[in-house]
Amino acid sequence: MRTNWAGNHAYRAARLHRPTTLDELRAVVAAAPSLRALGSRHAFTAIADAGEQVVLDGLPADVMLDGDTVSFNAGLTYGELAEHLEGRAALHNLASLPHISVAGAIGTGTHGSGTGNLATAVRALELVTSDGEVVTARRGDPDFDGMVVHLGRLGVLTRLTLDTEPPFAVAQRVFEGLSWEALSEHFDALFSAAYSVSVFTRWKDVDMVWLKGRDALPETLYDATPATVERHPIIELDPVNCTAQLGRPGPWWDRLPHFRMGFTPSHGAEVQAEYLIPREHAVAAIQALRALTLPHLLVSEIRTIAADALWMSPAYGRDSVGLHFTLERVPVDGVLRAIEAALAPFDPRPHPGKLHLKPGTYERADDFETLAARLDPRGAFVAQA
């Protein structure tokens, strides 16, 4: 039985395909009555489930740098891609874990912190539609903004071209003991204090603020104090597998994530939920969440994400704040109901690959469904679970 990363979902797919050529993949896609692509399985919902599944790790990596772009097999993980880019190019941002597949992160609008979500780096894409045809699109093409965050609904994403920039160094510093008063009063300045800013909390106190800087990091942060030892986002845990802190600079790929590439993330111990709300409501939403009692919560993370134009991105059309919840792997519907009720006045959009009860509202949702009907007229990629 195949399960997702957390073990909270068992895939019902009766068959897993691992093609080794594009032609084999096209034949698989054209023949399957119900199909989804399976990446690194770091989704906590049934978004990757269908009657059959296909993985892309049998296809060549085929990484090609060309000027300020890199193209590659979309099934690569960010860690694998970074190995190919080492010393030659960099990406603008990474998620907390480098172990996730690029296609999966792009297809669900996954983000880092501060800049636009990871999907905003997509310059061009290639996917195989349900009739086995190869469709390509480039930034600026009609419907391109609807194809990037594809939710697994449009076809199998086979190849991506991403924007790159010259390699850069990042240093990371952790501050502890920030007051809620300081966070509320200085919210915008706080989240502009570094290239990437993450606040970790269990909602009683602010446990930590992680700053990742491409330039000099601040020595002070309001009423917080600099940590004198390295920290894990869950403060009681050993930080041995976290990326280096204490202001020591390192390459972009080894500082932008919270966790190092050279270890396997723990499986089965947690599930995750996340909601993006308009940035202007951040302080009010935080106050609403602080009023809750949230059993099974391991830690929450607060981050900011720039607005984008990708139709089904949770940050579509609005600068956003991501409110993330890492929970024990137990039934958590009651916790989700409480969180969603508290956030309801702020128009939350849940991360589609993480646990949630209610979908978000998207202005271009009807346009996306029209696009999906055109690219998948036989409904092979319609969600079945």
XYZ file of C-alpha atoms in Angstrom:
385
model
C 0.000 0.000 0.000
C 1.395 3.379 -1.010
C 0.860 6.310 1.299
C 1.758 9.965 1.300
C 4.759 11.357 3.207
C 2.812 11.702 6.453
C 1.026 8.352 6.223
C -2.363 9.991 6.769
C -3.583 9.116 3.242
C -3.394 5.730 1.522
C -3.482 6.049 -2.255
C -6.254 4.085 -3.937
C -4.455 4.012 -7.295
C -4.379 0.449 -8.584
C -1.298 1.003 -10.715
C 1.845 3.091 -10.562
C 3.564 3.838 -13.901
C 7.255 4.727 -14.191
C 7.938 5.568 -17.857
C 11.518 6.074 -19.032
C 10.807 8.099 -22.179
C 8.411 10.866 -23.143
C 6.732 8.582 -25.666
C 6.089 5.976 -22.963
C 4.598 8.680 -20.772
C 2.350 9.891 -23.582
C 1.035 6.357 -24.095
C 0.372 5.939 -20.365
C -1.503 9.212 -20.128
C -3.594 8.573 -23.247
C -4.662 5.116 -22.020
C -5.450 5.829 -18.383
C -9.115 6.521 -17.592
C -8.125 8.297 -14.362
C -4.617 9.547 -13.653
C -2.568 11.841 -11.452
C 1.156 12.520 -11.282
C 2.840 11.542 -8.014
C 5.803 13.585 -6.833
C 7.582 13.474 -3.489
C 4.246 12.700 -1.758
C 4.536 15.709 0.522
C 0.827 16.485 0.175
C -1.540 15.838 3.036
C -4.691 15.620 0.912
C -5.847 13.350 -1.927
C -4.704 15.856 -4.578
C -2.289 13.314 -6.139
C -4.719 10.370 -6.005
C -6.592 8.774 -8.908
C -7.306 5.375 -10.425
C -3.705 5.285 -11.690
C -0.588 7.282 -10.876
C 2.585 8.116 -12.766
C 6.012 9.174 -11.498
C 8.654 10.961 -13.533
C 11.823 9.754 -11.799
C 12.489 7.298 -14.635
C 12.895 10.136 -17.134
C 16.301 11.797 -17.619
C 16.982 14.867 -15.491
C 18.088 16.711 -18.657
C 19.073 19.919 -16.852
C 19.960 22.702 -19.295
C 21.184 26.160 -18.315
C 20.585 28.848 -20.919
C 21.359 32.438 -20.005
C 19.124 33.387 -17.089
C 16.970 30.239 -17.190
C 17.225 26.547 -16.377
C 15.025 23.816 -17.893
C 14.727 20.271 -16.532
C 12.540 17.236 -15.823
C 9.748 18.585 -13.617
C 9.906 15.513 -11.398
C 13.238 16.584 -9.880
C 13.279 17.701 -6.285
C 14.583 21.158 -5.414
C 17.569 19.518 -3.751
C 18.422 17.594 -6.908
C 18.032 20.693 -9.047
C 20.279 22.681 -6.702
C 23.049 20.104 -7.182
C 22.961 20.791 -10.922
C 22.965 24.554 -10.341
C 25.733 24.607 -7.720
C 28.167 27.399 -8.436
C 26.476 28.347 -11.703
C 23.038 29.760 -10.929
C 20.467 30.213 -8.170
C 16.698 30.267 -7.747
C 14.958 33.223 -6.135
C 13.587 31.197 -3.238
C 12.990 27.743 -1.814
C 10.411 26.140 0.455
C 11.184 24.949 3.995
C 12.058 21.465 2.733
C 14.336 20.948 -0.276
C 13.086 17.357 -0.581
C 9.837 18.225 -2.381
C 9.378 17.838 -6.129
C 9.488 20.981 -8.216
C 6.373 19.990 -10.180
C 4.388 19.384 -6.996
C 5.433 22.664 -5.407
C 4.692 24.630 -8.586
C 1.371 22.888 -9.167
C 0.055 23.774 -5.694
C 1.409 27.308 -5.385
C 3.837 26.434 -2.603
C 5.897 29.385 -1.374
C 8.975 30.461 0.464
C 8.847 33.722 2.377
C 8.828 37.362 1.357
C 9.084 37.034 -2.419
C 6.523 35.604 -4.825
C 5.655 31.926 -4.477
C 7.883 29.360 -6.173
C 5.585 29.145 -9.204
C 6.292 32.770 -10.117
C 9.735 31.675 -11.358
C 8.225 29.574 -14.156
C 9.251 30.961 -17.570
C 7.882 28.054 -19.623
C 6.313 24.644 -19.151
C 5.498 21.437 -20.992
C 2.711 19.026 -20.100
C 1.137 15.909 -21.524
C -2.641 16.214 -21.843
C -5.133 13.385 -21.555
C -5.071 12.664 -25.285
C -1.318 12.056 -25.078
C -0.384 15.308 -26.778
C 2.489 17.515 -25.622
C 1.456 21.105 -24.934
C 3.949 23.894 -24.275
C 3.394 27.412 -22.999
C 5.583 30.397 -22.206
C 5.137 33.417 -19.972
C 2.970 35.887 -21.863
C 1.054 33.242 -23.814
C -2.741 33.142 -23.499
C -3.772 31.009 -20.498
C -0.182 30.644 -19.275
C -1.131 32.160 -15.912
C -3.827 29.512 -15.605
C -1.514 26.625 -16.436
C 1.277 27.148 -13.914
C -0.561 26.398 -10.663
C -2.346 23.493 -12.305
C -3.526 21.485 -9.248
C -2.885 18.267 -11.192
C -6.020 18.993 -13.235
C -4.585 19.896 -16.654
C -2.221 17.026 -17.428
C 1.161 15.656 -16.386
C 3.718 18.435 -16.059
C 6.858 17.033 -17.664
C 9.295 19.904 -18.091
C 9.832 23.321 -16.552
C 11.918 26.348 -17.383
C 12.620 28.596 -14.402
C 14.161 32.038 -14.019
C 17.613 31.982 -12.468
C 19.995 34.572 -11.102
C 23.695 34.543 -10.175
C 24.562 32.444 -7.100
C 24.276 34.331 -3.824
C 25.067 33.764 -0.171
C 22.574 33.848 2.681
C 23.119 34.167 6.424
C 20.552 33.144 9.001
C 19.933 34.485 12.492
C 17.287 33.509 15.043
C 15.759 35.862 17.609
C 13.797 34.750 20.653
C 11.249 36.302 22.967
C 9.630 38.850 20.649
C 6.476 40.237 22.247
C 3.106 40.136 20.540
C 2.928 43.895 21.053
C 6.130 44.413 19.056
C 4.974 42.052 16.312
C 1.630 43.853 15.983
C 3.049 47.371 16.124
C 5.913 46.696 13.709
C 4.433 43.934 11.528
C 5.404 45.371 8.146
C 8.864 46.471 9.270
C 9.474 43.113 10.957
C 8.697 41.170 7.810
C 10.899 43.520 5.800
C 13.882 43.037 8.120
C 15.484 40.365 5.920
C 15.112 38.605 2.591
C 13.076 35.861 4.288
C 11.344 36.112 7.659
C 9.535 33.354 9.567
C 7.791 33.671 12.921
C 7.323 30.438 14.885
C 4.703 30.260 17.621
C 2.356 28.007 19.581
C 0.114 31.112 19.942
C 0.806 31.659 23.627
C 4.137 33.366 22.990
C 6.283 34.133 19.963
C 8.847 31.354 20.210
C 11.295 32.536 17.533
C 11.820 34.757 14.528
C 14.106 33.371 11.805
C 15.775 35.935 9.547
C 17.519 34.903 6.323
C 19.488 37.724 4.731
C 21.291 38.235 1.447
C 22.815 41.381 2.929
C 23.783 42.248 6.497
C 21.362 40.934 9.100
C 20.145 43.183 11.922
C 21.881 42.755 15.278
C 18.696 43.651 17.174
C 15.007 43.011 16.620
C 12.752 45.170 18.808
C 12.406 43.485 22.219
C 13.663 40.063 21.076
C 17.122 38.701 21.867
C 19.473 36.852 19.509
C 19.668 33.108 20.062
C 23.089 31.982 21.243
C 22.607 28.396 20.071
C 21.046 26.929 16.938
C 17.324 26.194 17.055
C 14.762 23.829 15.540
C 11.378 25.384 14.591
C 9.918 23.240 17.385
C 12.112 24.709 20.060
C 12.423 21.531 22.152
C 13.783 19.456 19.253
C 17.418 18.923 18.270
C 18.415 21.352 15.477
C 21.005 18.947 14.034
C 19.110 18.680 10.728
C 18.315 22.399 10.439
C 20.244 24.763 8.203
C 23.091 26.686 9.844
C 22.224 29.763 11.906
C 24.115 32.192 14.175
C 24.761 34.536 11.237
C 27.111 32.194 9.376
C 26.757 32.763 5.598
C 26.371 29.889 3.172
C 25.102 29.178 -0.337
C 21.486 30.019 -1.162
C 20.455 26.353 -1.404
C 21.788 25.607 2.099
C 20.203 28.545 3.922
C 16.862 29.386 2.291
C 15.265 26.093 3.427
C 14.799 25.488 7.142
C 16.109 21.926 6.825
C 19.254 20.517 5.249
C 19.214 18.522 2.038
C 21.440 15.783 3.403
C 18.879 14.101 5.636
C 15.554 12.364 5.159
C 12.659 14.232 6.803
C 10.768 12.317 9.466
C 7.774 10.409 8.140
C 4.417 9.923 9.780
C 4.767 12.098 12.849
C 2.833 15.136 11.648
C 0.233 16.614 9.321
C 0.072 20.186 8.065
C -2.473 22.877 7.229
C -1.945 26.380 5.894
C -4.126 29.356 4.999
C -3.182 32.500 3.080
C -5.010 35.706 3.923
C -4.627 39.280 2.617
C -1.643 40.915 4.287
C -3.671 43.877 5.540
C -5.632 41.514 7.816
C -2.562 39.879 9.361
C -2.661 41.476 12.796
C -6.408 40.921 13.218
C -6.117 37.299 12.086
C -3.247 36.667 14.506
C -5.321 38.083 17.342
C -8.205 35.789 16.388
C -5.945 32.737 16.392
C -4.408 33.659 19.756
C -7.873 33.387 21.280
C -8.118 29.705 20.314
C -7.058 26.577 22.135
C -5.521 24.300 19.514
C -4.922 20.749 20.711
C -2.351 18.651 18.841
C -0.482 21.736 17.605
C 3.271 21.218 17.335
C 4.129 24.642 15.931
C 2.790 27.390 13.665
C 4.731 29.503 11.193
C 3.826 32.984 9.957
C 5.311 34.170 6.646
C 4.549 36.781 3.988
C 4.137 36.146 0.252
C 4.036 38.704 -2.550
C 0.975 38.892 -4.792
C 1.056 37.109 -8.146
C -1.098 36.738 -11.273
C -1.365 32.924 -11.358
C -5.062 32.085 -11.444
C -5.171 29.346 -8.810
C -2.312 30.534 -6.621
C -3.355 31.161 -3.011
C -1.570 34.537 -3.361
C -3.390 35.496 -6.574
C -4.012 39.224 -6.734
C -3.084 40.066 -3.162
C -0.023 40.400 -0.958
C -0.561 37.640 1.540
C 0.361 36.214 4.907
C 0.680 32.456 5.272
C -0.531 30.962 8.561
C 0.871 27.448 8.802
C 0.014 24.734 11.315
C 2.056 21.597 11.990
C -0.092 19.142 13.925
C 0.225 15.699 15.440
C -0.928 12.962 13.076
C -4.283 12.357 14.741
C -7.826 13.295 13.621
C -7.736 17.105 13.467
C -11.037 18.084 11.831
C -12.105 19.838 15.026
C -8.904 21.866 15.071
C -9.366 22.799 11.407
C -12.960 23.872 12.029
C -11.822 26.194 14.809
C -9.025 27.676 12.682
C -11.251 28.168 9.643
C -13.995 29.779 11.730
C -11.488 32.208 13.237
C -10.081 33.079 9.810
C -13.424 33.203 7.961
C -13.741 37.024 8.140
C -10.399 37.358 6.306
C -11.162 35.347 3.138
C -8.638 32.542 3.723
C -7.308 30.464 0.849
C -6.000 27.075 1.982
C -2.888 25.529 0.514
C -4.429 22.857 -1.783
C -1.907 20.196 -0.791
C -2.460 20.629 2.945
C -5.379 19.719 5.173
C -8.443 21.944 5.042
C -12.230 21.626 5.180
C -13.411 24.520 3.003
C -11.929 25.609 -0.320
C -10.876 29.179 -0.958
C -12.474 31.612 -3.374
C -10.654 32.460 -6.612
C -11.723 35.105 -9.092
C -10.431 33.075 -12.043
C -11.815 29.692 -10.941
C -14.371 29.570 -13.771
C -11.667 30.419 -16.302
C -9.531 27.609 -14.882
C -12.377 25.114 -15.248
C -12.870 26.214 -18.862
C -9.151 25.712 -19.481
C -9.255 22.281 -17.826
C -12.210 21.206 -19.946
C -10.307 22.188 -23.081
C -7.050 20.439 -22.152
C -8.730 17.393 -20.574
C -12.009 16.870 -22.459
C -12.341 13.230 -21.347
C -11.907 14.099 -17.667
C -8.933 11.860 -16.964
C -7.532 14.369 -14.479
C -10.772 15.202 -12.673
C -10.322 14.569 -8.940
C -11.695 11.142 -8.103
C -11.077 10.854 -4.362
